[in-house]
Amino acid sequence: FLIYLLTPTSMALSPSSEPTYSGIDVSGYQGNIDYSKVKQAGIEIVYMKSSEGSNYVDSHFERNYTEAKRNGLKVGVYHFLTARSVSQANHQAQFFVSLISGKSIDCKLAMDFESFGNLNKVQINEIAIAFINKVKELSGKDVVVYSNTYDAMYIFEGEVTNYPLWVAQYEVSEPQNNGKWSSWVGWQYADNGEVNGINARVDMNRFTKE
């Protein structure tokens, strides 16, 4: 009975537009990727980790960016947010935007905020929106919120939910309705994909054009 009360209606979440495009997201964990093979495998979009925290640059960011662009893939980037205050969020936003300055990024910039430490829900959302606003202000680009379905339901709220959602939910035919967002622009549907040209498991995604 309680579970029923806590669960938004079972309607699925739909993509923001059709058609959707095949994508992956990568970081240094995947090592050196052969992007010509990735392209031949039918992947159209690659999101790559650029940074984490206030000073960590992903070990393969520059190579991933250069090789993906050289092979004609659409490129998106994400920052792994570790801020524990609004001032730290602003600082990390500045760091993130500085790393992508001068690069040709095809997709919305992504905020990956999933490790919350001892923060409460109000603090999480204050930090998230501060980061998003500062990234938008400094880059002039739109921002997408990466979140698993649980956090989309129970953690993120308010102004954060006005921004497009890139949702992670595995082993389902489509993402679950979360009661906050009405559609997704990205759906990470597996974290154990195999793609020719990548010598490690990789996250698999669908993305919309928007």
Coordinates of C-alpha atoms in Angstrom, one line a residue:
F1 CA 0.0 0.0 0.0
L2 CA 2.8 2.4 0.9
I3 CA 4.7 1.6 -2.2
Y4 CA 1.7 2.3 -4.3
L5 CA 1.4 5.8 -2.6
L6 CA 5.0 6.6 -3.3
T7 CA 5.0 5.6 -6.9
P8 CA 3.9 8.1 -9.6
T9 CA 1.5 6.8 -12.2
S10 CA 2.9 3.9 -14.2
M11 CA 2.8 5.7 -17.5
A12 CA 6.1 5.7 -19.2
L13 CA 8.2 8.8 -19.9
S14 CA 8.4 9.6 -23.7
P15 CA 11.2 11.2 -25.7
S16 CA 10.8 14.9 -26.2
S17 CA 10.8 14.4 -30.0
E18 CA 11.3 11.7 -32.7
P19 CA 13.4 10.2 -34.1
T20 CA 15.9 9.3 -31.4
Y21 CA 19.6 8.8 -32.0
S22 CA 22.0 6.1 -30.9
G23 CA 24.6 7.3 -28.4
I24 CA 27.1 6.3 -25.8
D25 CA 28.7 8.1 -22.8
V26 CA 32.4 7.6 -22.0
S27 CA 35.2 8.6 -19.7
G28 CA 38.8 7.6 -19.1
Y29 CA 37.5 4.3 -17.9
Q30 CA 37.0 3.2 -21.5
G31 CA 40.6 3.8 -22.4
N32 CA 41.7 4.6 -26.0
I33 CA 38.6 4.4 -28.2
D34 CA 38.7 3.7 -32.0
Y35 CA 36.1 6.2 -33.1
S36 CA 36.1 5.0 -36.7
K37 CA 34.8 1.6 -35.5
V38 CA 32.3 3.3 -33.2
K39 CA 31.0 5.3 -36.0
Q40 CA 30.7 2.2 -38.2
A41 CA 28.8 0.5 -35.4
G42 CA 26.0 3.0 -35.8
I43 CA 26.7 5.3 -32.9
E44 CA 25.8 8.9 -33.7
I45 CA 26.3 10.8 -30.5
V46 CA 29.0 10.5 -27.8
Y47 CA 28.8 12.3 -24.5
M48 CA 32.2 12.4 -22.8
K49 CA 33.3 13.3 -19.3
S50 CA 35.3 16.5 -19.3
S51 CA 35.8 17.0 -15.6
E52 CA 35.0 16.3 -12.0
G53 CA 35.1 18.6 -9.0
S54 CA 37.0 21.8 -9.1
N55 CA 40.2 20.7 -10.8
Y56 CA 40.1 17.2 -12.2
V57 CA 40.2 16.9 -16.0
D58 CA 39.2 13.4 -17.3
S59 CA 42.3 11.6 -18.5
H60 CA 40.9 10.9 -22.0
F61 CA 38.8 14.1 -22.5
E62 CA 41.1 15.8 -25.1
R63 CA 41.6 12.6 -27.0
N64 CA 37.9 11.6 -26.9
Y65 CA 37.0 15.1 -28.1
T66 CA 39.5 15.2 -31.0
E67 CA 38.9 11.6 -32.2
A68 CA 35.1 11.8 -32.0
K69 CA 35.0 15.1 -33.9
R70 CA 37.5 13.8 -36.5
N71 CA 35.2 10.8 -37.2
G72 CA 32.1 12.8 -37.6
L73 CA 30.3 12.0 -34.4
K74 CA 28.1 14.5 -32.5
V75 CA 29.8 15.5 -29.3
G76 CA 28.4 16.3 -25.9
V77 CA 30.2 16.8 -22.6
Y78 CA 29.4 16.3 -18.9
H79 CA 30.8 17.4 -15.6
F80 CA 30.6 15.3 -12.5
L81 CA 29.5 17.7 -9.8
T82 CA 30.9 17.3 -6.3
A83 CA 30.0 20.7 -4.8
R84 CA 28.8 20.9 -1.2
S85 CA 27.8 24.6 -1.4
V86 CA 26.6 27.2 -3.9
S87 CA 30.0 28.8 -4.0
Q88 CA 31.6 25.5 -4.8
A89 CA 28.9 25.0 -7.5
N90 CA 29.8 28.3 -9.1
H91 CA 33.5 27.5 -9.0
Q92 CA 33.0 24.1 -10.6
A93 CA 30.8 25.7 -13.3
Q94 CA 33.6 28.1 -14.1
F95 CA 36.1 25.2 -14.3
F96 CA 33.8 23.2 -16.5
V97 CA 33.1 26.0 -19.0
S98 CA 36.8 26.9 -19.1
L99 CA 37.7 23.4 -20.3
I100 CA 35.2 23.5 -23.2
S101 CA 36.0 27.0 -24.3
G102 CA 36.9 27.1 -28.0
K103 CA 35.6 23.6 -28.6
S104 CA 32.7 22.8 -30.9
I105 CA 30.2 21.1 -28.7
D106 CA 27.1 19.8 -30.6
C107 CA 24.9 18.8 -27.7
K108 CA 23.6 20.4 -24.5
L109 CA 26.1 20.5 -21.6
A110 CA 25.2 17.9 -19.0
M111 CA 25.3 18.1 -15.2
D112 CA 26.0 14.8 -13.5
F113 CA 25.1 15.3 -9.9
E114 CA 24.5 12.0 -8.2
S115 CA 26.8 11.8 -5.2
F116 CA 25.2 13.9 -2.5
G117 CA 27.1 13.1 0.7
N118 CA 25.3 14.6 3.7
L119 CA 23.4 17.2 1.8
N120 CA 19.7 17.5 2.3
K121 CA 17.2 17.9 -0.5
V122 CA 17.0 21.6 -0.3
Q123 CA 20.8 22.0 -0.4
I124 CA 21.0 19.5 -3.3
N125 CA 18.6 21.6 -5.4
E126 CA 20.2 24.9 -4.5
I127 CA 23.6 23.6 -5.6
A128 CA 22.2 22.1 -8.7
I129 CA 20.4 25.2 -9.9
A130 CA 23.4 27.4 -9.0
F131 CA 25.7 25.2 -11.2
I132 CA 23.2 25.1 -14.1
N133 CA 22.7 28.9 -14.0
K134 CA 26.4 29.6 -13.9
V135 CA 27.2 27.2 -16.7
K136 CA 24.4 28.8 -18.9
E137 CA 25.6 32.3 -18.0
L138 CA 29.3 31.6 -18.9
S139 CA 28.8 29.3 -21.9
G140 CA 25.6 30.6 -23.5
K141 CA 24.6 26.9 -23.9
D142 CA 21.7 25.0 -22.7
V143 CA 22.1 22.5 -19.8
V144 CA 20.6 19.0 -19.4
V145 CA 20.1 17.3 -16.0
Y146 CA 21.5 13.7 -15.8
S147 CA 19.6 11.7 -13.2
N148 CA 18.5 8.2 -12.4
T149 CA 14.8 7.7 -12.1
Y150 CA 14.8 7.5 -8.3
D151 CA 16.6 10.9 -7.9
A152 CA 14.3 12.4 -10.6
M153 CA 11.3 11.2 -8.5
Y154 CA 12.4 12.0 -4.9
I155 CA 15.4 14.3 -5.0
F156 CA 15.3 16.9 -7.7
E157 CA 12.5 19.5 -7.6
G158 CA 11.6 23.1 -8.3
E159 CA 13.6 25.1 -10.9
V160 CA 15.9 22.2 -11.7
T161 CA 13.0 20.3 -13.2
N162 CA 12.5 23.1 -15.8
Y163 CA 15.7 21.8 -17.5
P164 CA 15.7 18.8 -19.9
L165 CA 16.2 15.4 -18.4
W166 CA 18.7 12.8 -19.4
V167 CA 17.4 9.8 -17.4
A168 CA 19.2 6.6 -16.4
Q169 CA 17.0 3.5 -16.0
Y170 CA 18.1 0.0 -17.0
E171 CA 16.3 -3.2 -17.9
V172 CA 13.0 -1.5 -18.9
S173 CA 11.4 -1.0 -22.3
E174 CA 11.0 2.7 -21.6
P175 CA 11.8 5.0 -18.6
Q176 CA 9.2 5.2 -15.8
N177 CA 7.2 8.4 -15.3
N178 CA 8.8 10.3 -12.4
G179 CA 6.1 12.9 -11.8
K180 CA 8.4 15.8 -12.4
W181 CA 9.5 15.8 -16.0
S182 CA 7.1 15.1 -18.9
S183 CA 9.7 13.8 -21.4
W184 CA 13.3 12.9 -21.8
V185 CA 16.0 14.2 -24.1
G186 CA 18.3 11.4 -23.2
W187 CA 17.8 7.9 -21.9
Q188 CA 20.7 5.8 -20.6
Y189 CA 19.2 2.4 -20.9
A190 CA 22.2 0.1 -20.2
D191 CA 25.5 0.4 -18.4
N192 CA 27.1 -2.8 -19.8
G193 CA 27.0 -2.2 -23.6
E194 CA 29.5 -3.6 -26.0
V195 CA 30.5 -1.4 -29.0
N196 CA 33.1 -2.3 -31.6
G197 CA 36.1 -0.1 -31.1
I198 CA 35.8 0.1 -27.3
N199 CA 37.6 -2.4 -25.1
A200 CA 35.4 -2.0 -22.1
R201 CA 31.7 -2.0 -21.2
V202 CA 30.0 1.3 -22.0
D203 CA 26.8 3.1 -21.2
M204 CA 24.2 3.0 -24.0
N205 CA 21.8 5.8 -24.7
R206 CA 19.1 7.2 -26.9
F207 CA 19.1 10.9 -27.5
T208 CA 16.6 13.3 -29.1
K209 CA 17.5 16.1 -31.4
E210 CA 16.3 18.7 -28.9

